[in-house]
Amino acid sequence: MADIYAYINHKNGVADDSALELIEAAKKIDAGAAVTAIVTGSGSELDQVADAVAATYPKVLKFNADALAYPNAEVVRKLLVNVLPADAILLVAHDTFGMDLSPGLSIKLDSAFVSDVADIEGVDGSTLKAIRQEYSGMVSTHVTCDISAGAVINVRPGCFAPDESQSAGGTVEDKSGDAGDLSTGRTFLEVVEAEVGDVDITKSDVLVSVGRGIEDEENIEIAQELADAMGAVVSCSRPIVDAKWLEKSRQVGTSGQTVKPKVYMACGISGSFQHMGGIKGSPFIVAINKNVKAPIFQVADVGIEADILEFLPELTEAIGEL
Amino acid sequence: MEILVCVKRVPDTAENEIEVNGSGSDIERDDLVYSVNEWDNYAVEEAIQIRDNVGGTVTVVTVGDDESEEVLRREMAMGADNGILLTDDAFEGSDGKGIATLLKAAVEKGKYDLILTGAQADDGAGQVGGMLAAMLDVPYASLVNKIEVNGDKLKVGREIEGGNQEMNEIAMPCVLSIQTGINEPRYVGIRGIRKVASVEIPELGAGDLGVDAGAVGAAAAKVKRVDYFVPELGEGAEMLEGSTEEIIAKLIEHLKAKGGLK
Ligand SMILES: Cc1cc2nc3c(=O)[nH]c(=O)nc-3n(C[C@H](O)[C@H](O)[C@H](O)COP(=O)(O)OP(=O)(O)OC[C@H]3O[C@@H](n4cnc5c(N)ncnc54)[C@H](O)[C@@H]3O)c2cc1C
């Protein structure tokens, strides 16, 4: 089989959790594979990450260039096209960087692309079998992918349990000289940090979180009343912020805030992976949803099949009477 | 500015329960409500706003069957100037690369400065925009939630983790995939729909596009969906049953035990 590579994201000198997950995904493709990690960046942070990643991967290729100081996907794509063998299998985390990089990379490498893979069942000849989800996680699919001319595979964060006991004792090779031309039509300017809102949902022990099921801006009041009765704070899923019913700082999820409450009440939220990706430390999750098949019920501790517009006011009243 | 927006007709997940059919070959399509892919609608709104600011035209294009025409009309009722329907039996079963190949051919029939797609659609792959850009050999940025026009360059904001925004300068022509929240898509009333009801929408097949039918469709697809299934529920939630009063009583016990009540 072709060589397997993993592109490692990092920030502030620390490799992303996906570094440990991608190698587990690679083992499901080829249990005996010697997976090569690719780390790009510049300066001492890069060295720090490359050395740390060598604890997990037998071989780490390090690319150091000013143009790589920030992970601009267009620049990284050019680099990978310059350095990867044509039939390489490359694993990338399905995060905002991976989404930016991978589809175009697969075209430039003339290889297959499978997006957002939740599980890998193995390889049969040159056919990779994987599991994905569609329709916001409401259904799953088995997909096959012809990897005979290589593949770029995006791996959903959190789906491959890391094995931290292993130690690879890998070597780091500085390949910066092979980087080639990295000029692109897209220039990174700056990162604008998220605005701080009037309440900090990350500090609350109890969150009453509302999703699209709340239906109307006025109904947010219903959740606020419940939160007041419970001594909790109101947070939300993304569509509520997109509709400008609540401010961005209240959004839970990968593109919002990461929260760590003791109790999380998901009200009219379907439970997409981007939403659940913002919830850490396994809180006690209560899901209230009128659709008993909503994916949220797979991750919740306690589920209630109900219309939140009727149920929440009754719950508020009952708590008020305690 | 000449803007092309790629759109798709998809089952409306907010309106429907998505269920797998008996054999697992497809989802249950009877009685499904379809609409424009949520992300595409934001892309069209953004294109209209840019056109209204700097001049030019907005064209919406889709790969689909006759029924897909309705999403083109809807987006034209919103304010897009033209629609193009790419349709041919040979297109059926295309994977992301196949769809991007068709869109590339459509792009090359015009002269566009800016091409927009939604960040993702019903299959959640988020692949067509990036593939199209690479095929056209123009710059790409995904998950765009801000666009500022500066001459022949754009300043674009990409949404990244934690609510942060990555600012880039991008040369045109380029492809951007649009993230929700970038704007508030305008309401489309029945009058708007009526106004465009009789507008001619050109239909292009493989021959018109100059695309080799063997390069798209199921036969060319490297990635194939084998079946649909409902994921194993795993442990799942403990469902609280009974009357509303009983459910509330049980829930309050849980909340007390877990520190959910002050
Ligand atoms: C790159 C990217 C980043 C993203 N980041 C985030 C993020 O940070 N946070 C986030 O939340 N999402 C994020 N999303 C969006 C995410 O994929 C989902 O679209 C979103 O989480 C869905 O929100 P929801 O559950 O409120 O809405 P839906 O998925 O529409 O679910 C609504 C639920 O409410 C139920 N319901 C409806 N009416 C009622 C009622 N009256 N009573 C009870 N239940 C009812 C329905 O059965 C359904 O389950 C991101 C997407 C992308 C592509």
XYZ file of C-alpha atoms and ligand atoms in Angstrom:
637
model
C 0.000 0.000 0.000
C 0.984 3.609 -0.552
C 2.660 5.532 2.236
C 0.401 7.174 4.790
C 0.972 10.739 5.951
C -0.762 12.886 8.568
C -0.811 16.675 8.496
C -0.487 17.982 12.042
C -2.171 21.212 13.138
C -0.652 23.183 15.950
C -1.109 26.424 17.814
C 1.150 28.265 20.247
C 3.732 25.506 20.033
C 1.311 22.714 20.937
C 0.095 20.022 18.531
C -3.645 19.681 18.177
C -5.425 16.689 19.779
C -5.965 15.411 16.254
C -2.276 14.459 16.097
C -3.131 11.492 18.318
C -6.393 10.737 16.496
C -5.020 10.725 12.944
C -2.558 7.954 13.702
C -5.393 5.816 15.048
C -7.297 6.442 11.819
C -4.173 5.492 9.847
C -3.931 2.179 11.725
C -7.451 1.345 10.583
C -6.252 1.761 6.999
C -3.106 -0.281 7.518
C -2.391 -1.716 10.948
C 1.325 -2.003 10.228
C 1.799 1.357 8.541
C 4.725 3.561 9.497
C 2.824 6.828 9.383
C 4.782 9.969 8.575
C 3.732 13.224 10.222
C 4.082 16.529 8.390
C 4.542 19.663 10.461
C 4.765 23.109 8.892
C 5.476 26.477 10.444
C 8.377 28.649 11.377
C 10.781 29.323 14.217
C 11.225 27.607 17.553
C 7.515 26.805 17.910
C 7.816 24.535 14.902
C 10.792 22.686 16.403
C 8.916 22.260 19.651
C 5.878 20.776 17.897
C 7.938 18.534 15.615
C 9.845 17.100 18.592
C 6.632 16.496 20.511
C 4.946 14.818 17.536
C 7.914 12.440 17.206
C 6.694 10.815 20.409
C 3.664 9.577 18.457
C 4.926 9.198 14.888
C 7.981 7.191 13.777
C 8.908 9.876 11.278
C 8.234 13.604 11.266
C 8.911 15.825 8.263
C 9.419 19.438 9.274
C 8.988 22.356 6.879
C 10.203 25.723 8.051
C 9.455 28.859 6.019
C 8.277 32.396 6.747
C 5.329 31.797 4.409
C 4.283 28.910 6.682
C 4.317 30.926 9.909
C 0.527 31.034 9.828
C -1.241 27.955 8.419
C -2.621 29.592 5.256
C -4.268 26.599 3.541
C -3.371 27.844 0.067
C 0.329 27.972 0.964
C 0.258 24.611 2.736
C -1.515 23.097 -0.241
C 1.239 24.225 -2.583
C 3.843 22.797 -0.246
C 2.093 19.427 -0.019
C 1.722 19.235 -3.793
C 5.466 19.905 -4.059
C 6.532 17.263 -1.553
C 3.994 14.406 -1.410
C 4.363 11.348 -3.651
C 1.544 11.063 -6.210
C -0.114 8.035 -4.610
C 0.183 9.218 -0.989
C -2.631 8.730 1.466
C -2.882 11.900 3.533
C -4.952 12.240 6.686
C -6.104 15.684 7.780
C -8.397 16.703 10.648
C -11.834 17.846 9.485
C -11.614 21.249 11.134
C -11.753 24.723 9.613
C -8.186 24.364 8.328
C -8.743 20.871 6.942
C -11.916 22.019 5.195
C -9.958 24.882 3.637
C -7.040 22.737 2.514
C -8.212 19.319 1.485
C -10.721 19.380 -1.396
C -8.446 21.474 -3.606
C -5.403 19.482 -2.566
C -7.030 16.259 -3.754
C -7.589 17.847 -7.175
C -3.988 19.031 -7.418
C -2.713 15.576 -6.404
C -5.265 13.934 -8.699
C -6.259 11.671 -5.847
C -9.581 10.777 -4.219
C -11.116 12.856 -1.430
C -13.307 11.640 1.385
C -14.605 14.353 3.645
C -15.491 14.230 7.315
C -14.892 10.529 7.962
C -16.371 9.305 11.244
C -14.975 5.769 11.052
C -12.843 3.585 8.817
C -13.752 -0.067 8.310
C -10.578 -1.011 6.464
C -9.113 -1.443 3.015
C -9.970 -4.172 0.525
C -7.540 -4.146 -2.396
C -7.527 -0.501 -3.409
C -10.922 0.248 -1.928
C -11.147 2.079 1.356
C -14.379 1.612 3.285
C -15.449 4.451 5.527
C -18.450 5.717 7.429
C -19.761 9.262 7.109
C -22.839 11.103 8.234
C -25.259 13.143 6.168
C -28.138 15.488 6.906
C -26.526 16.895 10.077
C -25.983 13.445 11.538
C -29.544 12.235 11.068
C -28.364 9.339 8.868
C -25.059 7.553 8.334
C -23.638 6.108 5.129
C -21.016 3.548 4.151
C -18.819 4.939 1.411
C -16.150 3.337 -0.732
C -13.174 5.245 -2.005
C -10.760 4.176 -4.719
C -7.342 4.928 -3.238
C -5.274 3.441 -6.072
C -4.068 6.913 -7.106
C -3.798 8.210 -3.553
C -6.332 9.897 -1.309
C -6.885 12.834 0.971
C -9.019 11.789 3.920
C -10.511 14.269 6.356
C -11.104 12.768 9.763
C -13.837 14.050 12.049
C -12.363 15.266 15.335
C -13.161 13.122 18.348
C -14.045 9.947 16.406
C -10.795 7.991 16.810
C -9.846 7.374 20.417
C -6.200 8.252 20.995
C -3.872 5.686 22.485
C -1.542 7.771 24.609
C 0.400 4.823 25.991
C 2.387 4.330 22.783
C 5.754 5.903 22.327
C 7.193 6.039 18.819
C 10.567 7.546 19.562
C 10.434 8.975 16.048
C 12.940 11.015 14.126
C 12.515 14.565 12.880
C 13.826 15.420 9.419
C 14.114 19.025 8.336
C 12.837 19.059 4.764
C 12.539 22.839 4.411
C 14.850 22.766 1.390
C 12.257 20.777 -0.584
C 9.408 23.237 -0.001
C 9.636 24.814 -3.458
C 7.615 27.790 -4.664
C 4.985 28.759 -2.068
C 3.548 31.918 -3.641
C -0.261 32.109 -3.820
C -3.014 34.585 -4.606
C -4.150 34.615 -1.009
C -2.316 36.497 1.712
C -2.968 36.014 5.410
C -3.467 39.340 7.185
C -4.428 38.753 10.826
C -6.640 36.839 13.229
C -9.417 38.898 14.787
C -10.241 37.485 18.219
C -13.836 36.816 19.245
C -15.666 39.633 20.971
C -16.348 39.232 24.649
C -20.066 39.287 25.396
C -22.033 40.563 28.379
C -22.114 37.121 29.962
C -19.400 34.498 29.958
C -21.120 31.177 29.232
C -17.849 29.335 29.837
C -18.045 30.227 33.542
C -21.538 28.900 34.174
C -22.135 25.556 35.909
C -25.560 25.210 34.351
C -26.520 26.145 30.795
C -30.014 26.280 29.357
C -29.123 26.068 25.695
C -31.614 26.762 22.929
C -31.521 25.761 19.278
C -33.608 26.250 16.181
C -36.479 24.505 17.985
C -37.154 27.762 19.859
C -38.655 28.931 16.552
C -38.959 32.654 17.291
C -36.911 35.423 18.808
C -39.634 36.197 21.350
C -39.497 32.618 22.640
C -35.938 33.125 23.895
C -37.727 34.666 26.884
C -39.063 31.206 27.783
C -35.512 29.882 28.073
C -34.399 32.982 30.002
C -37.175 32.485 32.556
C -36.174 28.868 33.058
C -32.521 29.857 33.378
C -33.439 32.514 35.968
C -35.400 29.973 37.979
C -32.493 27.526 37.878
C -29.744 30.061 38.494
C -28.408 29.181 35.045
C -27.280 31.068 31.955
C -28.772 30.908 28.449
C -26.540 29.666 25.653
C -27.463 28.562 22.138
C -26.657 26.752 18.929
C -25.448 28.520 15.834
C -28.707 29.242 13.946
C -29.822 31.404 16.886
C -26.718 33.563 16.473
C -27.015 33.611 12.669
C -30.549 34.971 13.120
C -29.122 37.575 15.542
C -31.479 36.508 18.330
C -28.545 36.139 20.714
C -25.000 37.411 20.511
C -22.136 35.295 19.211
C -20.562 34.973 22.660
C -23.535 32.769 23.656
C -22.875 30.216 20.907
C -21.694 26.776 21.995
C -19.640 24.805 19.483
C -16.486 24.544 17.463
C -16.990 27.958 15.916
C -18.320 29.356 19.176
C -17.413 28.833 22.810
C -16.128 25.691 24.475
C -18.092 25.206 27.667
C -17.609 22.941 30.642
C -20.798 23.092 32.699
C -21.984 20.517 35.242
C -25.391 20.384 33.593
C -26.177 21.164 29.961
C -29.824 21.431 28.943
C -30.099 21.157 25.154
C -33.526 22.492 24.208
C -34.573 22.117 20.567
C -31.007 21.362 19.506
C -30.387 18.476 17.101
C -26.860 17.720 18.325
C -24.613 18.253 15.301
C -20.963 17.397 15.833
C -19.949 21.049 15.523
C -22.302 21.869 18.368
C -21.261 18.967 20.607
C -17.611 19.725 19.819
C -17.933 22.761 22.076
C -18.889 20.750 25.134
C -16.005 19.413 27.187
C -15.628 17.546 30.431
C -18.701 15.304 29.910
C -21.372 17.286 31.705
C -24.758 15.810 32.562
C -26.717 16.437 29.360
C -30.478 16.803 29.352
C -31.981 16.839 25.853
C -35.479 18.090 25.196
C -36.580 17.626 21.611
C -39.833 16.850 19.861
C -38.088 14.491 17.453
C -37.191 11.304 19.301
C -34.726 10.440 16.501
C -32.663 13.604 16.898
C -28.935 12.712 17.210
C -28.735 14.626 20.501
C -30.448 11.688 22.231
C -27.394 9.548 21.453
C -25.129 11.738 23.526
C -27.539 12.916 26.221
C -27.813 11.328 29.675
C -31.488 12.078 30.050
C -33.922 12.627 27.206
C -37.378 14.114 27.081
C -39.558 13.932 23.999
C -41.492 17.179 24.187
C -42.263 20.484 22.561
C -39.967 22.925 24.344
C -42.417 25.780 23.905
C -44.850 23.909 26.169
C -42.421 21.989 28.331
C -40.009 24.724 29.407
C -42.682 27.038 30.940
C -44.108 24.109 32.907
C -40.654 23.196 34.155
C -39.992 26.816 35.138
C -43.219 26.886 37.113
C -42.462 23.619 38.885
C -38.969 24.816 39.850
C -40.468 28.088 41.087
C -42.682 26.118 43.463
C -39.814 24.176 45.063
C -18.560 42.532 -10.880
C -19.712 39.305 -12.537
C -20.611 36.824 -9.832
C -21.582 33.166 -10.178
C -23.207 31.386 -7.242
C -23.455 27.591 -7.160
C -26.629 26.407 -5.454
C -28.274 23.070 -4.676
C -31.777 21.804 -4.034
C -31.760 19.741 -0.844
C -34.238 18.189 1.576
C -35.047 20.770 4.216
C -33.810 19.168 7.429
C -35.545 21.747 9.589
C -38.898 20.735 8.057
C -38.397 16.988 7.638
C -37.471 13.919 9.543
C -34.845 12.210 7.421
C -35.428 8.461 7.385
C -33.763 5.600 5.577
C -35.897 3.577 3.162
C -36.530 -0.139 3.648
C -33.553 -1.376 1.614
C -31.120 1.289 2.808
C -30.495 2.384 -0.776
C -31.704 5.925 -0.194
C -33.498 8.163 2.242
C -37.280 8.092 2.196
C -38.056 10.766 -0.386
C -41.848 10.658 -0.473
C -43.359 13.804 1.042
C -39.986 15.449 1.621
C -39.980 19.226 1.617
C -37.095 20.567 -0.459
C -35.482 23.965 -0.332
C -32.327 25.819 -1.259
C -29.325 24.583 0.718
C -29.136 26.913 3.719
C -25.502 27.959 3.083
C -26.189 28.705 -0.604
C -28.922 31.116 0.343
C -26.416 33.194 2.314
C -24.056 33.052 -0.680
C -26.722 34.407 -3.031
C -27.642 37.169 -0.584
C -23.991 38.185 -0.334
C -23.638 38.208 -4.133
C -26.714 40.410 -4.479
C -25.385 42.855 -1.880
C -21.994 43.061 -3.626
C -23.669 43.617 -7.003
C -25.891 46.309 -5.541
C -22.800 48.057 -4.160
C -20.368 47.815 -7.067
C -22.536 46.917 -10.070
C -22.472 43.815 -12.273
C -24.608 40.718 -12.395
C -25.387 37.662 -10.285
C -25.901 34.304 -11.984
C -27.058 31.206 -10.091
C -26.155 27.765 -11.382
C -27.123 24.288 -10.246
C -26.499 20.702 -11.267
C -29.732 18.757 -11.041
C -32.925 17.632 -12.660
C -35.970 19.605 -13.804
C -37.111 20.029 -10.237
C -33.896 21.860 -9.395
C -35.148 24.714 -11.540
C -37.329 25.799 -8.645
C -34.308 26.733 -6.519
C -32.880 28.778 -9.383
C -36.193 30.621 -9.649
C -36.325 31.174 -5.939
C -32.858 32.724 -5.925
C -33.775 34.822 -8.970
C -36.841 36.021 -7.116
C -34.439 37.023 -4.362
C -32.535 39.167 -6.850
C -30.166 37.046 -8.944
C -30.158 38.170 -12.581
C -29.705 34.858 -14.406
C -30.055 31.137 -13.824
C -28.367 28.166 -15.488
C -29.439 24.548 -15.070
C -26.832 21.859 -15.745
C -28.806 18.730 -16.435
C -28.128 15.432 -18.182
C -28.705 11.787 -17.308
C -24.938 11.379 -17.598
C -24.457 13.611 -14.523
C -26.277 11.240 -12.191
C -24.201 9.697 -9.419
C -21.380 12.227 -9.757
C -19.154 12.564 -6.716
C -17.843 15.933 -5.537
C -15.185 15.933 -8.211
C -17.762 15.201 -10.899
C -19.926 18.118 -9.760
C -16.896 20.421 -9.661
C -15.975 19.291 -13.192
C -19.424 20.325 -14.441
C -19.335 23.649 -12.637
C -15.884 24.355 -14.049
C -17.247 23.877 -17.553
C -20.093 26.279 -16.747
C -17.662 28.842 -15.305
C -15.590 28.708 -18.470
C -18.633 29.562 -20.574
C -18.802 32.963 -18.867
C -16.385 35.499 -17.477
C -16.760 35.653 -13.728
C -14.717 37.654 -11.255
C -16.097 35.914 -8.225
C -17.561 32.454 -7.709
C -19.411 31.611 -4.519
C -20.605 28.304 -3.124
C -22.181 27.378 0.184
C -19.764 26.071 2.824
C -21.449 22.676 2.647
C -24.730 21.006 1.707
C -26.795 17.985 2.689
C -23.918 15.494 2.554
C -21.820 17.715 4.812
C -18.736 17.199 2.650
C -17.949 20.860 1.985
C -15.847 19.886 -1.009
C -17.177 21.403 -4.223
C -15.891 24.972 -3.771
C -12.320 23.967 -3.009
C -12.262 21.430 -5.841
C -13.659 23.955 -8.306
C -11.049 26.558 -7.339
C -8.236 24.048 -7.776
C -9.570 22.963 -11.172
C -9.813 26.596 -12.280
C -6.413 27.277 -10.740
C -7.655 30.342 -8.853
C -7.329 31.185 -5.144
C -9.836 29.783 -2.662
C -11.029 30.527 0.837
C -13.618 28.495 2.748
C -16.067 29.365 5.524
C -16.094 33.017 4.551
C -18.149 35.235 6.848
C -17.039 38.675 5.635
C -16.256 40.122 2.199
C -14.942 43.611 1.459
C -14.299 44.611 -2.151
C -11.078 46.587 -2.746
C -10.624 47.030 -6.484
C -9.545 43.710 -7.999
C -8.829 42.265 -4.587
C -11.075 41.140 -1.786
C -10.547 41.299 1.925
C -12.245 38.197 3.277
C -12.834 36.958 6.795
C -12.851 33.209 7.382
C -14.507 31.727 10.392
C -12.098 29.652 12.442
C -12.410 27.878 15.768
C -13.581 29.622 18.924
C -15.477 32.454 17.237
C -12.256 33.957 15.874
C -11.920 35.302 12.362
C -8.989 34.893 9.993
C -8.553 37.861 7.634
C -7.040 37.314 4.198
C -6.474 39.312 1.074
C -7.430 37.401 -2.037
C -6.911 38.214 -5.705
C -9.810 37.861 -8.124
C -10.957 35.798 -9.894
C -11.386 33.482 -6.951
C -13.767 30.991 -5.369
C -15.146 31.474 -1.867
C -17.366 29.154 0.143
C -19.810 31.074 2.284
C -20.598 30.384 5.923
C -23.973 31.173 7.499
C -24.219 34.351 9.554
C -22.401 36.518 6.987
C -25.676 38.398 6.333
C -29.408 38.065 6.787
C -30.874 36.534 3.622
C -33.852 38.588 2.480
C -37.358 37.250 2.518
C -38.733 36.065 -0.800
C -42.432 36.758 -1.212
C -44.881 35.138 -3.561
C -44.844 38.266 -5.734
C -41.139 37.923 -6.339
C -41.598 34.274 -7.314
C -44.358 35.230 -9.763
C -42.196 37.900 -11.350
C -39.582 35.379 -12.469
C -41.967 32.501 -13.173
C -41.742 32.854 -16.934
C -38.069 33.814 -17.254
C -36.211 31.472 -19.583
C -33.582 29.346 -17.809
C -31.045 27.775 -20.148
C -30.418 24.054 -19.704
C -26.988 22.707 -20.521
C -26.111 19.031 -20.956
C -22.770 17.277 -21.352
C -22.540 18.208 -25.038
C -23.291 21.909 -24.438
C -20.683 22.042 -21.708
C -18.093 20.167 -23.717
C -17.703 17.705 -20.863
C -16.812 14.109 -21.597
C -19.739 12.161 -20.136
C -17.269 9.529 -18.953
C -15.485 12.069 -16.741
C -18.572 12.627 -14.589
C -21.465 10.540 -13.287
C -21.381 7.316 -11.329
C -18.793 5.573 -13.515
C -16.159 8.253 -12.916
C -16.833 8.625 -9.200
C -13.928 7.540 -7.009
C -16.044 7.992 -3.936
C -19.320 6.100 -3.846
C -22.073 5.849 -1.288
C -22.934 2.201 -0.692
C -25.965 2.577 1.554
C -27.707 4.650 4.172
C -28.277 3.439 7.705
C -29.377 4.743 11.047
C -26.438 4.902 13.428
C -26.427 2.533 16.399
C -27.844 4.389 19.332
C -25.088 3.204 21.658
C -25.980 3.777 25.263
C -28.246 6.662 24.398
C -30.240 8.765 26.789
C -32.463 7.501 29.562
C -35.813 8.668 28.173
C -38.077 10.080 30.855
C -41.603 8.746 30.427
C -44.973 9.415 31.981
C -47.204 12.446 32.354
C -45.597 15.877 32.038
C -45.803 16.216 35.820
C -44.052 12.906 36.346
C -41.388 13.764 33.806
C -40.770 17.110 35.488
C -40.540 15.463 38.910
C -37.956 12.955 37.620
C -36.033 15.680 35.830
C -35.887 17.844 38.949
C -34.473 14.891 40.909
C -31.732 14.483 38.278
C -31.002 18.205 38.242
C -30.707 18.326 42.021
C -28.366 15.339 42.044
C -26.098 16.821 39.370
C -25.932 20.352 40.727
C -28.286 21.771 38.129
C -30.472 23.669 40.577
C -29.392 26.450 42.867
C -17.782 24.916 9.917
C -19.039 24.864 10.710
C -18.998 25.279 12.020
C -20.155 25.215 12.801
N -20.076 25.613 14.103
C -21.161 25.473 14.905
C -21.123 25.826 16.287
O -20.113 26.303 16.797
N -22.231 25.650 17.025
C -23.391 25.140 16.515
O -24.369 25.005 17.264
N -23.462 24.819 15.221
C -22.388 24.979 14.401
N -22.484 24.673 13.073
C -23.806 24.339 12.524
C -24.214 22.920 12.808
O -23.719 22.084 11.784
C -25.748 22.810 12.842
O -26.281 23.346 11.654
C -26.382 23.512 14.038
O -25.713 23.161 15.237
C -27.829 23.152 14.141
O -28.423 23.872 15.184
P -29.757 23.361 15.885
O -29.520 22.041 16.497
O -30.237 24.454 16.755
O -30.779 23.298 14.657
P -31.371 22.045 13.897
O -30.326 21.109 13.494
O -32.298 22.601 12.884
O -32.208 21.319 15.036
C -33.356 21.833 15.626
C -33.914 20.744 16.528
O -35.027 21.274 17.218
C -36.057 20.310 17.254
N -37.302 21.071 17.437
C -37.920 21.875 16.551
N -38.994 22.459 17.107
C -39.050 22.008 18.389
C -39.927 22.238 19.487
N -40.964 23.088 19.398
N -39.700 21.583 20.645
C -38.654 20.738 20.765
N -37.791 20.494 19.769
C -37.983 21.115 18.599
C -35.937 19.558 15.969
O -36.471 18.261 16.098
C -34.400 19.520 15.771
O -33.828 18.375 16.357
C -21.359 24.743 12.261
C -21.386 24.343 10.923
C -20.240 24.400 10.156
C -20.302 23.953 8.743
